[in-house]
């Protein structure tokens, strides 16, 4: 037999999706409740006293940032747990002994994690429409950013899952790096609102580019150019792919 | 037809400098049961893990049915099923789902009839919808076997299949292995229960300190290295062994009540009839006589001690 092990990819994808469906209520309820809370606090209580940002009401302004916040954390946690779990239970031997190459394994695991993130992103978007008036100027770009971000950060999560030796390490990157960067990355404000030098400092925060590009697809306004957003996301994805290729070639943290 | 498994000059050295395997050559024929014997830490599991791709090697080549495990990875891997020593399962999954998953992972299209057959063979069909966590230890072990068989491999590795398993389950396991062999499966098992190798294997390999000390047909090994022993229980104790019996190099035991004669089991003339004849001439009467044959275990201990 030659070609691609489609049955293998499908087996991983289906099993990973089944794992999410087993916990479907946590998977869906958490983002819906969290989003609702953000809208009540930021959109309703604080937003009503805030002026419009770039001609968009504050409630609507934070929608892309909120979705991005969930996309990043969900993609990372889904993908990292997906590959950490077999390491933890010892079932990794089966994946390693299977006639499956690195690309096929990654497509299965990362594909499933990204699918779940996209679904959650869309659920948050749907929840947001109950609280505020959401317009989407560039729907194709919106979907493109949604997919690209989910895939990229699922790849990143996959790397974390391989790197992590315990559950603490699994949680440390999302909580100590991603969440702060997202809060400081313009999810709830435009970086134009910041005084110098913080505005310039913010340009070194990768999440700024993600949020900005995504917000541009909604309202046509962004802190940085949409090209820069795309280039950044694609570049980060390339970095993750290079790291993964190296891991699978050397067996780092996978094989003694 | 090429050998189902061919290993040449295999070596594994860990970064710490520890050599887990060194210069291992081995060829396995289709349809045989091969037992890899060795004390704990001898390199049995490392050898299996390298063939199955869960541990990297540092030297040598391996091919499965003529397919190099690096250059024709898929062709080689698809032919192998592995049942590791430790039970490792997704406890939340059901029996049926986890077995289906394994089949898919190894690139095979779903085949519900075949999956049903192996689950029935392993007495797991009634539990097919049970979650793994609800199963007993013996059942979990059978699920591991079902997963390894799910993609119809030609070569099955059983790493310590009966370690920590009760007597009945061990007998069941042996029966299963024989059934698989009848269907043409090649089986390589590691064990430190010599009884197991003696019971099932066609050929035996002894490994210690990362080196394969010997590979032999089991019966030939038993013949070649086996010793027989004749024990005579005397009616009256002897103070010393009479000079007339010196040529048999006997051992006197239990206050002179027991005479022990060890001899080579495969020798043309065992010397036993002559000994008994001489004893009756000397008037040494015995109440009982007993002969025993050394087991694979004695042979194994002997080999490992010699190598040490």
Coordinates of C-alpha atoms in Angstrom, one line a residue:
Chain A
X1 CA 0.0 0.0 0.0
X2 CA 1.3 3.5 -0.7
X3 CA -0.2 6.9 -0.7
X4 CA -1.8 8.5 2.3
X5 CA -3.1 6.6 5.3
X6 CA -6.6 8.1 5.1
X7 CA -8.1 5.5 7.5
X8 CA -5.5 6.4 10.0
X9 CA -6.1 10.2 9.8
X10 CA -9.9 9.5 10.0
X11 CA -9.5 7.2 13.0
X12 CA -7.6 9.9 15.0
X13 CA -9.9 12.7 13.9
X14 CA -13.0 10.8 14.8
X15 CA -11.7 9.7 18.1
X16 CA -10.6 13.2 19.0
X17 CA -14.0 14.6 18.0
X18 CA -15.7 11.8 20.0
X19 CA -13.7 12.9 23.0
X20 CA -15.1 16.4 22.7
X21 CA -18.6 15.2 22.2
X22 CA -18.3 13.2 25.4
X23 CA -17.8 16.5 27.2
X24 CA -20.1 18.5 24.8
X25 CA -21.8 20.4 27.6
X26 CA -18.6 21.7 29.1
X27 CA -17.3 22.4 25.6
X28 CA -20.3 24.6 24.7
X29 CA -21.5 25.9 28.0
X30 CA -18.1 27.4 29.0
X31 CA -17.6 29.7 26.0
X32 CA -21.3 30.7 25.9
X33 CA -21.4 31.6 29.6
X34 CA -18.0 33.4 29.5
X35 CA -19.0 35.4 26.5
X36 CA -22.3 36.3 28.1
X37 CA -20.4 37.5 31.2
X38 CA -18.1 39.7 29.1
X39 CA -21.0 41.3 27.3
X40 CA -22.9 42.0 30.5
X41 CA -19.8 43.5 32.2
X42 CA -18.0 45.2 29.2
X43 CA -20.8 45.6 26.7
X44 CA -23.6 46.5 29.1
X45 CA -22.2 48.0 32.3
X46 CA -19.0 49.7 31.1
X47 CA -19.7 49.9 27.4
X48 CA -22.7 52.1 27.8
X49 CA -20.5 54.8 29.3
X50 CA -17.8 54.5 26.6
X51 CA -17.7 56.3 23.4
X52 CA -17.7 54.6 20.1
X53 CA -14.3 53.2 18.9
X54 CA -13.7 54.1 15.2
X55 CA -17.4 54.5 14.7
X56 CA -18.3 51.1 16.2
X57 CA -20.2 50.7 19.5
X58 CA -18.0 49.3 22.3
X59 CA -20.1 46.1 22.6
X60 CA -19.7 45.3 18.9
X61 CA -16.0 46.5 19.0
X62 CA -15.0 43.7 21.5
X63 CA -16.7 40.9 19.6
X64 CA -13.7 40.0 17.4
X65 CA -11.3 40.2 20.3
X66 CA -13.5 37.9 22.5
X67 CA -13.7 35.4 19.7
X68 CA -10.0 35.6 19.2
X69 CA -9.4 35.1 23.0
X70 CA -11.4 31.9 22.9
X71 CA -9.9 30.7 19.6
X72 CA -6.4 31.0 21.0
X73 CA -7.1 29.3 24.4
X74 CA -9.3 26.6 23.0
X75 CA -7.0 25.7 20.1
X76 CA -4.1 25.4 22.4
X77 CA -5.8 23.5 25.1
X78 CA -7.6 21.1 22.7
X79 CA -4.6 20.2 20.7
X80 CA -2.2 20.0 23.6
X81 CA -4.5 17.7 25.6
X82 CA -5.2 15.7 22.4
X83 CA -1.6 14.7 22.1
X84 CA -0.7 14.8 25.8
X85 CA -3.4 12.4 26.7
X86 CA -1.9 9.4 24.9
X87 CA 1.5 10.2 26.4
X88 CA -0.1 10.3 29.8
X89 CA -2.1 7.0 29.5
X90 CA 0.7 5.3 27.6
X91 CA -1.4 4.7 24.5
X92 CA 1.2 6.7 22.5
X93 CA 2.9 3.4 21.7
X94 CA 0.1 2.6 19.3
X95 CA 0.4 6.0 17.5
X96 CA 4.2 5.6 17.2
X97 CA 4.0 2.0 16.0
X98 CA 1.3 2.7 13.4
X99 CA 2.1 3.0 9.7
X100 CA 1.3 6.7 10.0
X101 CA 3.7 9.5 9.1
X102 CA 4.1 12.8 11.0
X103 CA 1.9 14.8 8.6
X104 CA -0.9 12.3 8.8
X105 CA -0.8 12.3 12.6
X106 CA -0.7 16.1 12.7
X107 CA -3.6 16.4 10.3
X108 CA -5.7 14.1 12.5
X109 CA -5.0 15.7 15.8
X110 CA -4.6 19.4 14.7
X111 CA -7.6 19.0 12.3
X112 CA -9.8 17.9 15.1
X113 CA -8.6 20.6 17.6
X114 CA -9.0 23.3 14.9
X115 CA -12.5 22.0 14.0
X116 CA -13.6 22.3 17.6
X117 CA -12.2 25.8 17.9
X118 CA -13.9 27.0 14.8
X119 CA -17.2 25.6 16.1
X120 CA -16.7 27.4 19.4
X121 CA -15.8 30.6 17.6
X122 CA -19.0 30.4 15.7
X123 CA -21.0 29.7 18.8
X124 CA -19.5 32.8 20.5
X125 CA -20.3 34.8 17.4
X126 CA -23.9 33.6 17.5
X127 CA -24.1 34.4 21.3
X128 CA -22.8 37.9 20.6
X129 CA -25.6 38.7 18.2
X130 CA -28.0 38.4 21.2
X131 CA -26.2 41.2 23.0
X132 CA -25.0 43.6 20.3
X133 CA -25.3 44.5 16.7
X134 CA -22.6 42.6 14.8
X135 CA -21.8 43.5 11.2
X136 CA -19.4 41.5 9.1
X137 CA -18.0 43.5 6.2
X138 CA -15.7 40.8 4.8
X139 CA -17.2 37.4 5.6
X140 CA -14.8 35.5 3.5
X141 CA -11.8 37.1 5.2
X142 CA -13.6 36.5 8.6
X143 CA -13.8 32.8 7.9
X144 CA -10.2 32.8 6.5
X145 CA -8.9 34.4 9.7
X146 CA -11.0 32.0 11.8
X147 CA -9.6 29.0 10.1
X148 CA -6.0 30.2 9.9
X149 CA -5.9 31.2 13.6
X150 CA -7.5 28.0 14.7
X151 CA -5.1 25.9 12.7
X152 CA -2.0 27.8 13.7
X153 CA -2.7 27.8 17.4
X154 CA -3.8 24.2 17.3
X155 CA -0.3 23.4 15.8
X156 CA 1.2 25.5 18.6
X157 CA -0.9 23.6 21.2
X158 CA 0.2 20.3 19.6
X159 CA 3.8 21.4 20.2
X160 CA 3.0 22.2 23.8
X161 CA 1.4 18.8 24.3
X162 CA 4.5 17.1 23.0
X163 CA 6.8 19.3 25.1
X164 CA 4.8 19.0 28.4
X165 CA 5.9 16.5 30.9
X166 CA 3.0 17.0 33.3
X167 CA -0.4 18.8 33.6
X168 CA 1.2 21.9 35.1
X169 CA 3.4 22.5 32.1
X170 CA 0.4 21.8 29.9
X171 CA -1.5 24.7 31.5
X172 CA 1.4 27.2 31.9
X173 CA 1.7 28.5 28.3
X174 CA -2.1 29.3 27.9
X175 CA -2.5 30.9 31.3
X176 CA 0.9 32.7 31.7
X177 CA 1.6 33.7 28.1
X178 CA -1.5 33.6 25.9
X179 CA -4.1 35.1 28.2
X180 CA -2.0 38.1 29.2
X181 CA -0.9 38.7 25.6
X182 CA -4.5 38.6 24.5
X183 CA -5.7 41.0 27.1
X184 CA -2.8 43.4 26.2
X185 CA -3.3 42.7 22.5
X186 CA -6.2 45.0 21.9
X187 CA -9.0 42.5 22.5
X188 CA -10.9 45.2 24.5
X189 CA -9.4 48.4 23.2
X190 CA -7.7 49.8 20.1
X191 CA -4.0 50.3 20.7
X192 CA -4.4 53.8 19.4
X193 CA -5.9 54.5 22.8
X194 CA -2.6 53.7 24.5
X195 CA -0.1 56.5 25.3
X196 CA 3.4 56.1 24.0
X197 CA 5.6 54.1 24.5
X198 CA 3.0 51.4 25.1
X199 CA 1.6 51.8 21.7
X200 CA 5.0 50.9 20.1
X201 CA 5.6 48.2 22.7
X202 CA 2.2 46.6 21.7
X203 CA 3.4 46.2 18.2
X204 CA 5.7 43.5 19.5
X205 CA 2.8 41.6 20.8
X206 CA 1.9 38.9 18.2
X207 CA -1.8 38.8 19.3
X208 CA -2.2 42.5 18.2
X209 CA -1.9 41.3 14.6
X210 CA -4.4 38.5 15.1
X211 CA -7.0 40.6 16.7
X212 CA -6.5 43.5 14.4
X213 CA -6.8 41.4 11.2
X214 CA -9.9 39.7 12.6
X215 CA -11.5 43.0 13.6
X216 CA -10.8 44.4 10.2
X217 CA -12.8 41.5 8.6
X218 CA -15.8 42.7 10.7
X219 CA -15.6 46.4 10.7
X220 CA -13.0 47.4 8.2
X221 CA -10.8 48.9 10.9
X222 CA -7.6 47.6 12.3
X223 CA -4.6 48.7 14.4
X224 CA -2.2 47.3 11.8
X225 CA -2.6 46.6 8.1
X226 CA -4.4 43.4 7.2
X227 CA -1.4 42.3 5.2
X228 CA 0.8 42.5 8.3
X229 CA -1.8 40.4 10.2
X230 CA -1.9 37.7 7.5
X231 CA 1.9 37.6 7.2
X232 CA 2.3 37.3 10.9
X233 CA -0.2 34.4 11.3
X234 CA 1.3 32.6 8.3
X235 CA 4.8 33.1 9.6
X236 CA 3.9 31.8 13.1
X237 CA 2.3 28.8 11.4
X238 CA 5.5 28.1 9.4
X239 CA 7.6 28.3 12.6
X240 CA 5.3 25.7 14.3
X241 CA 5.6 23.4 11.2
X242 CA 9.3 23.6 11.2
X243 CA 9.5 22.7 14.9
X244 CA 7.1 19.8 14.3
X245 CA 9.1 18.5 11.4
X246 CA 12.2 18.5 13.7
X247 CA 10.4 16.7 16.5
X248 CA 9.1 13.9 14.3
X249 CA 12.5 13.5 12.7
X250 CA 14.4 13.2 16.0
X251 CA 11.7 11.6 18.1
X252 CA 12.2 14.4 20.7
X253 CA 10.1 13.8 23.8
X254 CA 8.3 11.0 21.9
X255 CA 10.8 8.2 21.7
X256 CA 13.7 7.2 24.0
Chain B
X1 CA 10.1 -15.6 0.2
X2 CA 12.1 -13.4 2.6
X3 CA 12.0 -14.0 6.3
X4 CA 9.1 -12.4 8.1
X5 CA 11.7 -10.5 10.3
X6 CA 15.3 -10.0 9.6
X7 CA 17.6 -8.0 12.0
X8 CA 21.2 -7.3 11.4
X9 CA 23.8 -5.8 13.7
X10 CA 21.2 -4.0 15.7
X11 CA 22.5 -1.7 18.4
X12 CA 21.0 0.8 20.9
X13 CA 23.1 3.1 23.0
X14 CA 21.4 5.7 25.2
X15 CA 22.8 9.2 25.5
X16 CA 24.0 8.2 29.0
X17 CA 26.3 5.8 27.3
X18 CA 24.4 2.7 28.5
X19 CA 24.4 0.1 25.8
X20 CA 20.9 -1.6 25.8
X21 CA 21.6 -3.7 22.8
X22 CA 24.7 -4.6 20.9
X23 CA 25.3 -6.5 17.6
X24 CA 21.9 -8.3 17.6
X25 CA 21.3 -10.5 14.5
X26 CA 18.1 -12.5 14.2
X27 CA 16.0 -14.0 11.5
X28 CA 12.5 -15.2 12.1
X29 CA 10.6 -17.6 9.8
X30 CA 7.0 -17.3 9.0
X31 CA 4.6 -19.2 11.2
X32 CA 7.0 -19.9 14.1
X33 CA 6.7 -19.0 17.7
X34 CA 9.9 -17.5 18.9
X35 CA 10.5 -16.9 22.6
X36 CA 13.0 -14.3 23.7
X37 CA 14.2 -15.2 27.2
X38 CA 16.2 -13.1 29.5
X39 CA 16.3 -11.6 33.0
X40 CA 14.8 -8.2 33.8
X41 CA 16.8 -5.5 32.0
X42 CA 18.3 -7.8 29.5
X43 CA 17.1 -5.8 26.5
X44 CA 14.0 -7.8 25.6
X45 CA 11.5 -5.0 25.6
X46 CA 14.1 -2.6 24.0
X47 CA 14.5 -5.0 21.1
X48 CA 10.8 -5.3 20.5
X49 CA 10.2 -1.6 20.9
X50 CA 12.8 -0.8 18.3
X51 CA 11.3 -3.2 15.8
X52 CA 7.9 -1.7 16.4
X53 CA 9.1 1.9 16.1
X54 CA 8.5 3.2 19.6
X55 CA 12.2 3.4 20.5
X56 CA 15.0 4.7 18.1
X57 CA 18.0 2.5 17.3
X58 CA 21.6 3.6 17.0
X59 CA 22.9 0.9 14.7
X60 CA 21.8 -1.9 12.4
X61 CA 19.0 -2.7 9.9
X62 CA 15.6 -4.3 10.3
X63 CA 13.2 -5.5 7.6
X64 CA 9.8 -7.0 7.9
X65 CA 8.8 -9.5 5.1
X66 CA 11.6 -7.9 3.1
X67 CA 10.5 -4.3 3.7
X68 CA 13.0 -2.1 5.4
X69 CA 11.4 -0.4 8.4
X70 CA 12.8 3.0 7.4
X71 CA 12.5 3.0 3.6
X72 CA 9.3 1.0 3.4
X73 CA 7.9 2.1 6.7
X74 CA 4.2 1.6 5.9
X75 CA 4.6 -1.8 4.3
X76 CA 6.7 -3.0 7.3
X77 CA 4.6 -1.4 10.1
X78 CA 1.3 -2.7 8.7
X79 CA 2.4 -6.3 9.1
X80 CA 3.2 -5.9 12.8
X81 CA 0.9 -6.1 15.9
X82 CA 2.3 -5.2 19.3
X83 CA 0.9 -6.1 22.7
X84 CA 3.1 -4.2 25.2
X85 CA 3.8 -5.4 28.7
X86 CA 1.8 -2.6 30.4
X87 CA -1.9 -2.1 29.9
X88 CA -2.3 1.2 28.2
X89 CA -5.9 2.1 27.2
X90 CA -8.2 5.1 26.9
X91 CA -10.3 4.2 29.9
X92 CA -13.2 6.3 28.7
X93 CA -13.5 4.6 25.4
X94 CA -15.7 1.5 24.7
X95 CA -14.2 -1.9 23.7
X96 CA -15.6 -1.8 20.2
X97 CA -14.5 1.8 19.6
X98 CA -10.9 1.3 20.8
X99 CA -10.5 -1.8 18.6
X100 CA -12.0 0.0 15.6
X101 CA -9.7 2.9 16.2
X102 CA -6.6 0.6 16.1
X103 CA -7.7 -0.9 12.9
X104 CA -8.1 2.5 11.3
X105 CA -4.9 3.8 12.6
X106 CA -3.1 0.9 10.9
X107 CA -4.7 2.0 7.6
X108 CA -7.3 -0.7 7.2
X109 CA -10.9 -0.1 6.0
X110 CA -13.6 -0.9 8.6
X111 CA -14.5 -4.6 8.7
X112 CA -17.2 -5.2 11.3
X113 CA -17.4 -9.0 10.7
X114 CA -13.6 -9.4 11.3
X115 CA -13.8 -7.2 14.5
X116 CA -16.7 -9.3 15.7
X117 CA -14.7 -12.5 15.1
X118 CA -11.7 -11.4 17.1
X119 CA -13.9 -10.0 20.0
X120 CA -15.7 -13.3 20.1
X121 CA -12.5 -15.3 20.0
X122 CA -11.3 -13.2 23.0
X123 CA -14.6 -13.5 24.8
X124 CA -15.1 -9.8 24.7
X125 CA -18.1 -9.6 22.4
X126 CA -20.6 -9.4 25.2
X127 CA -18.6 -6.5 26.6
X128 CA -18.2 -4.6 23.3
X129 CA -20.1 -1.6 24.5
X130 CA -18.7 -1.5 28.0
X131 CA -16.2 1.2 28.9
X132 CA -12.7 0.0 29.4
X133 CA -12.6 1.3 33.0
X134 CA -15.4 -1.2 33.8
X135 CA -13.4 -4.2 32.8
X136 CA -11.3 -6.6 34.9
X137 CA -7.5 -6.7 34.5
X138 CA -7.7 -9.9 32.5
X139 CA -10.3 -8.4 30.1
X140 CA -8.2 -5.3 29.6
X141 CA -5.3 -7.5 28.7
X142 CA -7.5 -9.2 26.1
X143 CA -8.6 -5.8 24.8
X144 CA -4.9 -5.0 24.2
X145 CA -4.6 -8.2 22.2
X146 CA -7.7 -7.5 20.2
X147 CA -6.3 -4.0 19.3
X148 CA -3.0 -5.6 18.2
X149 CA -4.9 -8.1 16.0
X150 CA -7.4 -5.6 14.6
X151 CA -5.4 -4.8 11.5
X152 CA -4.7 -8.5 10.6
X153 CA -1.0 -8.4 11.2
X154 CA 1.3 -11.2 10.1
X155 CA 3.8 -10.8 13.0
X156 CA 2.6 -10.4 16.5
X157 CA 4.7 -9.3 19.4
X158 CA 3.7 -10.3 22.9
X159 CA 5.8 -8.6 25.5
X160 CA 5.5 -10.6 28.7
X161 CA 2.0 -11.7 27.9
X162 CA 1.4 -13.5 31.2
X163 CA 3.3 -11.3 33.7
X164 CA 1.2 -10.9 36.8
X165 CA -1.6 -13.1 35.3
X166 CA -3.3 -15.9 37.2
X167 CA -2.9 -19.6 36.2
X168 CA -6.2 -19.9 34.4
X169 CA -5.7 -16.8 32.4
X170 CA -2.2 -17.9 31.5
X171 CA -3.5 -21.2 30.2
X172 CA -6.1 -19.3 28.1
X173 CA -3.4 -17.1 26.8
X174 CA -1.3 -20.1 25.7
X175 CA -4.4 -21.7 24.0
X176 CA -4.9 -18.4 22.2
X177 CA -1.3 -18.2 21.0
X178 CA -1.6 -21.8 19.6
X179 CA -4.8 -20.9 17.8
X180 CA -3.2 -17.9 16.2
X181 CA -0.3 -20.0 15.1
X182 CA -2.6 -22.5 13.5
X183 CA -3.9 -19.6 11.4
X184 CA -0.3 -18.9 10.2
X185 CA 0.5 -16.0 12.5
X186 CA 4.2 -15.6 13.4
X187 CA 4.6 -14.8 17.1
X188 CA 7.5 -13.4 19.0
X189 CA 7.1 -13.4 22.8
X190 CA 9.3 -12.2 25.5
X191 CA 9.1 -13.9 28.9
X192 CA 11.0 -14.5 32.0
X193 CA 8.8 -17.5 32.7
X194 CA 10.8 -20.3 31.3
X195 CA 7.8 -22.6 31.6
X196 CA 6.1 -20.4 29.0
X197 CA 8.8 -20.7 26.5
X198 CA 9.1 -24.4 27.1
X199 CA 5.4 -24.8 26.7
X200 CA 4.9 -22.8 23.5
X201 CA 8.1 -21.9 21.6
X202 CA 9.5 -23.5 18.5
X203 CA 12.7 -21.6 18.9
X204 CA 14.3 -19.9 21.8
X205 CA 16.6 -16.9 22.0
X206 CA 18.4 -16.1 25.1
X207 CA 19.3 -12.4 25.7
X208 CA 21.4 -10.9 28.5
X209 CA 23.2 -7.6 28.9
X210 CA 22.0 -6.5 25.5
X211 CA 23.5 -9.4 23.6
X212 CA 21.8 -12.3 22.0
X213 CA 23.7 -15.2 23.6
X214 CA 22.1 -18.0 21.6
X215 CA 19.3 -18.8 19.2
X216 CA 18.3 -22.5 19.0
X217 CA 15.5 -24.8 18.2
X218 CA 13.9 -25.5 21.6
X219 CA 14.0 -29.2 21.4
X220 CA 17.5 -29.3 20.1
X221 CA 18.6 -26.9 22.9
X222 CA 17.0 -29.2 25.5
X223 CA 18.7 -32.2 24.0
X224 CA 22.0 -30.5 23.7
X225 CA 22.2 -28.8 27.1
X226 CA 19.8 -30.9 29.0
X227 CA 21.1 -33.1 31.8
X228 CA 19.4 -36.1 33.2
X229 CA 19.7 -37.2 36.8
X230 CA 19.2 -40.6 38.4
X231 CA 18.5 -40.6 42.1
X232 CA 18.6 -43.8 44.0
X233 CA 17.2 -44.1 47.5
X234 CA 19.1 -46.8 49.3
X235 CA 17.8 -49.3 51.8
X236 CA 20.9 -48.8 54.1
X237 CA 23.1 -45.8 54.3
X238 CA 26.6 -45.8 52.8
X239 CA 29.4 -44.1 54.6
X240 CA 31.4 -43.5 51.4
X241 CA 31.0 -44.3 47.8
X242 CA 32.8 -47.6 47.0
X243 CA 35.8 -47.4 44.7
X244 CA 34.1 -49.8 42.4
X245 CA 31.6 -47.1 41.5
X246 CA 34.2 -44.3 41.0
X247 CA 33.8 -44.2 37.2
X248 CA 30.3 -42.8 37.5
X249 CA 31.3 -39.8 39.7
X250 CA 28.3 -40.2 42.0
X251 CA 27.3 -37.9 44.7
X252 CA 26.2 -39.1 48.1
X253 CA 23.5 -37.1 49.8
X254 CA 21.1 -37.2 52.8
X255 CA 23.3 -39.0 55.3
X256 CA 24.4 -41.6 52.8
X257 CA 20.8 -42.6 51.9
X258 CA 20.8 -41.2 48.5
X259 CA 23.0 -41.7 45.4
X260 CA 22.8 -39.2 42.6
X261 CA 24.2 -39.9 39.2
X262 CA 24.1 -37.0 36.6
X263 CA 24.6 -37.8 32.9
X264 CA 24.3 -36.4 29.5
X265 CA 20.8 -37.0 28.2
X266 CA 21.9 -37.3 24.6
X267 CA 24.9 -39.6 25.1
X268 CA 24.7 -43.0 23.2
X269 CA 25.6 -44.9 26.4
X270 CA 24.1 -43.3 29.5
X271 CA 26.0 -45.6 31.8
X272 CA 22.8 -46.2 33.8
X273 CA 22.3 -49.9 33.1
X274 CA 26.0 -50.6 33.9
X275 CA 25.8 -48.7 37.1
X276 CA 22.7 -50.6 38.3
X277 CA 24.4 -53.9 37.3
X278 CA 27.5 -53.0 39.3
X279 CA 25.5 -52.0 42.3
X280 CA 23.7 -55.3 42.4
X281 CA 27.0 -57.1 42.1
X282 CA 28.2 -55.1 45.1
X283 CA 25.0 -55.8 47.0
X284 CA 23.9 -52.2 47.4
X285 CA 20.1 -52.4 47.5
X286 CA 17.8 -49.5 46.8
X287 CA 14.2 -48.8 47.7
X288 CA 13.3 -46.3 44.9
X289 CA 14.7 -44.8 41.8
X290 CA 13.8 -41.6 40.1
X291 CA 15.1 -39.9 37.0
X292 CA 14.6 -36.2 36.1
X293 CA 15.4 -34.1 33.1
X294 CA 16.6 -30.5 33.4
X295 CA 14.2 -27.8 32.4
X296 CA 14.8 -24.9 30.1
X297 CA 15.1 -22.9 33.3
X298 CA 18.2 -24.8 34.4
X299 CA 19.7 -24.3 31.0
X300 CA 18.9 -20.7 31.1
X301 CA 20.4 -20.1 34.5
X302 CA 23.5 -22.0 33.4
X303 CA 23.9 -19.9 30.2
X304 CA 23.4 -16.6 32.0
X305 CA 25.8 -17.5 34.7
X306 CA 28.4 -18.6 32.2
X307 CA 28.1 -15.4 30.3
X308 CA 28.4 -13.3 33.4

